[in-house]
Tab-separated table of C-alpha atoms and ligand atoms in Angstrom:
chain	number	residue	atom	x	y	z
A	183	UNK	CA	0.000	0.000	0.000
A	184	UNK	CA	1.364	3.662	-1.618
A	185	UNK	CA	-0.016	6.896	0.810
A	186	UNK	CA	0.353	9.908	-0.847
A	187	UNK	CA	-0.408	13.033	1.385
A	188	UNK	CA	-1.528	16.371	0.974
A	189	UNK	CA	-2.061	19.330	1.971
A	190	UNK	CA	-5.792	19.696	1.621
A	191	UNK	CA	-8.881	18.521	-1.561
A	192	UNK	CA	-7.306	20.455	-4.258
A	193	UNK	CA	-3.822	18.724	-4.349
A	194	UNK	CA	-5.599	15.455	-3.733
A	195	UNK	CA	-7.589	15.781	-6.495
A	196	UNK	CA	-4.770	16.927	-8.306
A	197	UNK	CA	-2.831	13.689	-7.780
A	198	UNK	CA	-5.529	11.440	-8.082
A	199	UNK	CA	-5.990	13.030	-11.656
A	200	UNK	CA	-2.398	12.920	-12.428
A	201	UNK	CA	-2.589	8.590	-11.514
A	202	UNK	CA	-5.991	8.411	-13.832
A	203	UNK	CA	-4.586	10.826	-16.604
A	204	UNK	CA	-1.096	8.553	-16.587
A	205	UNK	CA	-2.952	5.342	-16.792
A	206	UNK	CA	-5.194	6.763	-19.927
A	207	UNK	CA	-1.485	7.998	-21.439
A	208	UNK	CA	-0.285	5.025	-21.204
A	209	UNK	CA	-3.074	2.971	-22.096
A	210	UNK	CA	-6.105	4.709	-24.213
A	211	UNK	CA	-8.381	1.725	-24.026
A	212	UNK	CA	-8.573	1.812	-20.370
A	213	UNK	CA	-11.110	0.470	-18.404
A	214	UNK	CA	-11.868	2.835	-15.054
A	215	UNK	CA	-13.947	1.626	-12.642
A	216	UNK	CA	-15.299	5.062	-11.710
A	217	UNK	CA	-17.272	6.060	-8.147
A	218	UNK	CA	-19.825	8.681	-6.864
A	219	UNK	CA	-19.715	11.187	-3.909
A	220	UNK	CA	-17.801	14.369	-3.304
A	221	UNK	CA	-14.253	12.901	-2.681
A	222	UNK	CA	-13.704	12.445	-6.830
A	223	UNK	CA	-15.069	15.559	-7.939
A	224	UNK	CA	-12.196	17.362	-7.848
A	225	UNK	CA	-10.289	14.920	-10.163
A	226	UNK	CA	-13.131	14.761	-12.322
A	227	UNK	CA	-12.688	18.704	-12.918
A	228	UNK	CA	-9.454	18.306	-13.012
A	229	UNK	CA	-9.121	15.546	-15.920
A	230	UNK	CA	-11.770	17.439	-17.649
A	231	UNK	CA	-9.363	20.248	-17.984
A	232	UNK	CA	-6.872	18.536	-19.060
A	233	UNK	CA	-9.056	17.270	-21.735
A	234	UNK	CA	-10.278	20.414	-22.598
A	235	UNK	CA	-6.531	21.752	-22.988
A	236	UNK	CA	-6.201	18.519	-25.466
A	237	UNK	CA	-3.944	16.328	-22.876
A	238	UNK	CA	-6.195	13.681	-22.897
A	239	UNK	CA	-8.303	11.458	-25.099
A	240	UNK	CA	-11.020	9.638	-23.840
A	241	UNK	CA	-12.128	8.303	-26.985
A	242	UNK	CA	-11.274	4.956	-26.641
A	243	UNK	CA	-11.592	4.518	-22.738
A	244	UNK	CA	-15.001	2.680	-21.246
A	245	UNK	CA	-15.577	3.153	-17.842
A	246	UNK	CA	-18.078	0.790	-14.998
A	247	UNK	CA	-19.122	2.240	-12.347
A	248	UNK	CA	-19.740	0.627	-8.690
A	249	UNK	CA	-22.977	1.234	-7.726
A	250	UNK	CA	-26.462	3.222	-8.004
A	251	UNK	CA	-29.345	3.838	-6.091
A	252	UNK	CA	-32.369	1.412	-6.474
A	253	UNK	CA	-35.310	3.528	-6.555
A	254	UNK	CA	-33.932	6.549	-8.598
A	255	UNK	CA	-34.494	6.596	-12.850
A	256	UNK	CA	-31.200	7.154	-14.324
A	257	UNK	CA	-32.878	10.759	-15.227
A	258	UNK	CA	-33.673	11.546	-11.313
A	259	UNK	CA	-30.645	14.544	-10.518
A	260	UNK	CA	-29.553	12.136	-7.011
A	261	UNK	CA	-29.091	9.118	-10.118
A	262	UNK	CA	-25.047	8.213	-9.814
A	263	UNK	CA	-26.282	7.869	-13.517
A	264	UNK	CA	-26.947	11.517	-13.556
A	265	UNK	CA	-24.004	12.634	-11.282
A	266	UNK	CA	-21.568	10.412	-13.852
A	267	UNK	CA	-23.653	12.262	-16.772
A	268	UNK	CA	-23.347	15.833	-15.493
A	269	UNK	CA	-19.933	15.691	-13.297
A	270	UNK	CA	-17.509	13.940	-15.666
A	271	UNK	CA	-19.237	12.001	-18.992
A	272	UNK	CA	-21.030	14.737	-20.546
A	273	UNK	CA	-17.837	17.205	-20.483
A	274	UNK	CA	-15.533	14.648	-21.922
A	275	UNK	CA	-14.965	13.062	-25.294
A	276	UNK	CA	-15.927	9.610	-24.351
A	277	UNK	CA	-18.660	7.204	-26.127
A	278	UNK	CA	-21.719	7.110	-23.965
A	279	UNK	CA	-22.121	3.526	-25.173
A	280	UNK	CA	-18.704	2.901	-23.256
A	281	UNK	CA	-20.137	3.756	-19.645
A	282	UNK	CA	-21.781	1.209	-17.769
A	283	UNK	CA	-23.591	1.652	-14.059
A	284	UNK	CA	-25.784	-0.632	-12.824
A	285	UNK	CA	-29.265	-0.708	-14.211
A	286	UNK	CA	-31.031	-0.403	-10.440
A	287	UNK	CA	-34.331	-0.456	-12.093
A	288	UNK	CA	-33.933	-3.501	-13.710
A	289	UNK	CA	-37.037	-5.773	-12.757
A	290	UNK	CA	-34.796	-8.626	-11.955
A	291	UNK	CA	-32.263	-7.342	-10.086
A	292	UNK	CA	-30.373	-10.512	-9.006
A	293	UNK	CA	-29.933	-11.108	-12.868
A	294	UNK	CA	-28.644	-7.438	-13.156
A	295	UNK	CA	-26.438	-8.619	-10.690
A	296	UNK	CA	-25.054	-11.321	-12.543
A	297	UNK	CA	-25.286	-9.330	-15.910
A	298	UNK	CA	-23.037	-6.625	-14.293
A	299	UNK	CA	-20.172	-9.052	-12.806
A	300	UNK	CA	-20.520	-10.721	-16.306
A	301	UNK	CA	-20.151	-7.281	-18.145
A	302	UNK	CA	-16.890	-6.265	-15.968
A	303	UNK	CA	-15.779	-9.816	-16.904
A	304	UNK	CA	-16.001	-9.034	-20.885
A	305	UNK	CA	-14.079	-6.027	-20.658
A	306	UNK	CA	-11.730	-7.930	-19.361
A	307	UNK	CA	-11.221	-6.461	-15.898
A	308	UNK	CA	-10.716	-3.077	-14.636
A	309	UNK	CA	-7.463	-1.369	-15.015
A	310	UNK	CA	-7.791	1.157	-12.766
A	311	UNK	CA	-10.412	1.564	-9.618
A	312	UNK	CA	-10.796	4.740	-8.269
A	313	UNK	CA	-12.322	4.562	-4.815
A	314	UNK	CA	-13.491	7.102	-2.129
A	315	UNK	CA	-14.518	5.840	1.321
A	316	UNK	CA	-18.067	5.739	3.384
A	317	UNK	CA	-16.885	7.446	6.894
A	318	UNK	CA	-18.375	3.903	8.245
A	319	UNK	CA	-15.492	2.458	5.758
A	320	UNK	CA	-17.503	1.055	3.149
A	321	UNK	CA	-16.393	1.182	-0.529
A	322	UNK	CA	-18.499	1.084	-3.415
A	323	UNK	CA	-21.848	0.257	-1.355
A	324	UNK	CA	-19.967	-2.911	0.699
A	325	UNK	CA	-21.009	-2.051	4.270
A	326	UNK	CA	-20.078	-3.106	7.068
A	327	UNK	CA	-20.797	-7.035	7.236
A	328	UNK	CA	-20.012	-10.175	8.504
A	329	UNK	CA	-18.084	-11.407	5.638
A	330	UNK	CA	-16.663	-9.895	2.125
A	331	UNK	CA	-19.386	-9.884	-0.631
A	332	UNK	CA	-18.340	-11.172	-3.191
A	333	UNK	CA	-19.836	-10.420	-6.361
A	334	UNK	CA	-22.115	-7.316	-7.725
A	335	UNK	CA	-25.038	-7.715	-5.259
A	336	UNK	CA	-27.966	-5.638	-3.808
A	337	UNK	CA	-27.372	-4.402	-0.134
A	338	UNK	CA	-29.790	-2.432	2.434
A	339	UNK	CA	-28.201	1.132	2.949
A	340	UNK	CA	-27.106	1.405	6.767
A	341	UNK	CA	-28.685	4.475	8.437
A	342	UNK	CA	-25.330	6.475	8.936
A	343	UNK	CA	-24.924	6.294	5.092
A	344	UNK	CA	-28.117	7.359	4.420
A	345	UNK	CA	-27.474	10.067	7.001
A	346	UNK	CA	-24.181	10.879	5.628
A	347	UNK	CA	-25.572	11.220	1.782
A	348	UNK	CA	-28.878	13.249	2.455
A	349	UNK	CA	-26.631	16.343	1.595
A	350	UNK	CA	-27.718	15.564	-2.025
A	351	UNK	CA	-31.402	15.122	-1.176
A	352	UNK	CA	-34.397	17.378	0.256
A	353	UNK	CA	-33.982	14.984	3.742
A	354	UNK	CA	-33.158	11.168	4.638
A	355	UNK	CA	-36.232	10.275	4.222
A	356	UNK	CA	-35.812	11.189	-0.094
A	357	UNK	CA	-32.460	9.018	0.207
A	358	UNK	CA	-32.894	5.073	-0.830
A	359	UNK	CA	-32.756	2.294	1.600
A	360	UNK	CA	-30.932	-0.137	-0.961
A	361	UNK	CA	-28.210	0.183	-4.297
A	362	UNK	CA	-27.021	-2.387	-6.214
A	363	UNK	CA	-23.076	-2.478	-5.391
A	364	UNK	CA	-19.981	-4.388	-7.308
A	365	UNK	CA	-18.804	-6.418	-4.611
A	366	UNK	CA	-15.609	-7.071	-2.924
A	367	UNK	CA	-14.181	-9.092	-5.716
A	368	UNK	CA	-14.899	-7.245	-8.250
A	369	UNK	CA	-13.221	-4.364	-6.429
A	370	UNK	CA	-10.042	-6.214	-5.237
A	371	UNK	CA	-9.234	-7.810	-9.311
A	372	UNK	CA	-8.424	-4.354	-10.741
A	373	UNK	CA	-5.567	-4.308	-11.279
A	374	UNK	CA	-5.242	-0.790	-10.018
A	375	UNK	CA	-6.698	0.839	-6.781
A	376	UNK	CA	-6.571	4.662	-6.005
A	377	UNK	CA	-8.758	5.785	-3.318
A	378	UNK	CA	-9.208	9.977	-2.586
A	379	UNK	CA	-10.210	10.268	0.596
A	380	UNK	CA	-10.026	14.152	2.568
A	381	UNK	CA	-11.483	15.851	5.449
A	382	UNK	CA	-11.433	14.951	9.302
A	383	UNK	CA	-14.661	12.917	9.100
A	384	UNK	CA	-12.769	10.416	7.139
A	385	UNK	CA	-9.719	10.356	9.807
A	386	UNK	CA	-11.458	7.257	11.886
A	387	UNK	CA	-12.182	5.160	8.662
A	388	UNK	CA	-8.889	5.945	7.094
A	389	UNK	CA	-7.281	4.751	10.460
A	390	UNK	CA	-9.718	1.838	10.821
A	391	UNK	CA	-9.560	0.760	7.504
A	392	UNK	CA	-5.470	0.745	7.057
A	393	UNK	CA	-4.293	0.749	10.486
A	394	UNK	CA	-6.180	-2.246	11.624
A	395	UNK	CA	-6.986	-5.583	11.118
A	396	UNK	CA	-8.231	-6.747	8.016
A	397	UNK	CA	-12.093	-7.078	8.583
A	398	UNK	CA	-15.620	-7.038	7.047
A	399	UNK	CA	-16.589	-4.944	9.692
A	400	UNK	CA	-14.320	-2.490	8.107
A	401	UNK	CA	-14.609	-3.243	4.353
A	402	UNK	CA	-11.580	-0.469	2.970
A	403	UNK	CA	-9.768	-2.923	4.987
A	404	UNK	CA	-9.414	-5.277	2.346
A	405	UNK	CA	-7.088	-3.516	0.367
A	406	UNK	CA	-4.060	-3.590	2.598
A	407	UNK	CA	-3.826	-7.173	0.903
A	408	UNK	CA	-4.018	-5.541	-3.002
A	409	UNK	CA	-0.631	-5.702	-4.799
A	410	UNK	CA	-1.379	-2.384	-5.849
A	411	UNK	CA	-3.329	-0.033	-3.813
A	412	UNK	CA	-2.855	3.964	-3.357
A	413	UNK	CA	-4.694	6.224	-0.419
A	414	UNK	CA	-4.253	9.510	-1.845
A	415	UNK	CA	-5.246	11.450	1.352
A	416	UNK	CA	-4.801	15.153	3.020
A	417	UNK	CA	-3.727	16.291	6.339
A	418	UNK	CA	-6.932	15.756	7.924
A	419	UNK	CA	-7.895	12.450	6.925
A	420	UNK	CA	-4.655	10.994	7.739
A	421	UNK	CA	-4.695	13.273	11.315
A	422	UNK	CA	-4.852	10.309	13.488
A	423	UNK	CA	-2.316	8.035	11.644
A	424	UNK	CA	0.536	11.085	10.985
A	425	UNK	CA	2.832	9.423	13.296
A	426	UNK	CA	2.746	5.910	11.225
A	427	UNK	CA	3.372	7.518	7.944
B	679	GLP	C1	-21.336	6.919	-1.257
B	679	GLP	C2	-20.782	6.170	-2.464
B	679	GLP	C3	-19.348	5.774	-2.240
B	679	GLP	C4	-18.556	6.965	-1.750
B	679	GLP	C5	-19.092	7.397	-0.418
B	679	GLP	C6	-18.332	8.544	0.185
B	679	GLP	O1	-21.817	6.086	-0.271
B	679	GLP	N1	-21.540	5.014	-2.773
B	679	GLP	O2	-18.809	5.259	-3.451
B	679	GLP	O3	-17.191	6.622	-1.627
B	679	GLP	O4	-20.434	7.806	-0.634
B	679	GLP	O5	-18.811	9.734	-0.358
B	679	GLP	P1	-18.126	11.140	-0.236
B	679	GLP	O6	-16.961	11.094	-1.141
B	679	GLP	O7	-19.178	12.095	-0.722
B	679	GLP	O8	-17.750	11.332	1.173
């Protein structure tokens, strides 16, 4: 496990976008495995300048994201499908046809489960995961649990999620109580993890998750065992873990 720290959000998401940018460099056909949530904003403006200055192509990159809401029409602003749309695919030079989320409104969602893990399978893994991290340590939607799910799955929404992502909606009672997630697995086999994670009310979970023992209960926790895992993190998330780094 890499840590790269900084000083604050902006030079995270600077670095985080430097990492994706390299990997599309270096590889055009990419696939990113992509999240949701404030942490990645920042390198989504970020790489979206870059494209805009013609640095980058994202012609030939496909992306999969981990998880949506189930509940919410792809159309519905709180969508991930939305926030993907607006915050990063609709600014960018990729082919629409070449982003995948899970279809939460699919009427059999256990065979949109499968579909998913099968569809992550036939692009032939991802290349590079970027991550942020649930301030109860979850990743993707994997919370806290008795064991490591495996596969893409559905999963009830814990109520200090839900709490902790009503900022988007008009109160928690607007947020869903369940997503469809990619699991642990699917997580762990890219080849490449980067996770953004800033602010003090990520400083327990970041300490939790890579400070501690490797547990369900803490589900980040998991990738202190990937080969090739980066915490790109700022002062404040790392400020109970300074001294170890
Ligand atoms: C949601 C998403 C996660 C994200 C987490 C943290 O629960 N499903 O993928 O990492 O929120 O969000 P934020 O970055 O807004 O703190």
């Amino acid at each position: 496990m890499k840590i790269i720290r900084t000083k604050n959000y902006e030079q995270m998401s600077r670095k985080a976008a430097n990492i994706i940018s390299a990997q599309i460099i270096l590889k055009p056909n990419s696939v990113l495995g992509l999240a949701t949530g404030s942490s990645p904003l920042g390198a989504y403006a970020q790489l979206i300048e870059w494209y805009k200055k013609g640095d980058l192509d994202f012609s030939a990159v496909q992306t999969v994201n981990l998880d949506e809401y189930i509940g919410l029409t792809p159309d519905q602003e709180q969508s991930y499908h939305r926030f993907m749309y607006d915050n990063l695919f609709s600014q960018i030079n990729i082919d629409q046809r070449n982003t995948y989320i899970p279809n939460a409104c699919a009427a059999d969602l256990s065979a949109e489960c499968k579909r998913y893990d099968h569809l992550i399978k036939s692009l032939g893994g991802i290349d590079l995961q970027l991550l942020g991290l649930g301030a109860n340590g979850h990743i993707g939607f994997n919370e806290p649990d008795e064991i490591f799910k495996k596969g893409t799955h559905v999963v009830h929404l814990s109520l200090s999620t839900r709490e902790a992502n009503q900022r988007f909606f008009s109160g928690i009672e607007a947020v869903p109580d369940r997503a469809i997630t990619m699991g642990i697995f699917d997580i762990i086999q890219a080849d490449r993890v980067v996770m953004v994670a800033s602010g003090a009310n990520k400083a327990e979970a970041v300490r939790d998750a890579f400070f501690g023992p490797i547990t369900p209960k803490v589900p980040a926790s998991i990738l202190q065992f990937h080969k090739d895992f980066t915490l790109v993190a700022d002062d404040e998330a790392l400020s109970l873990v300074g001294e170890y780094i």
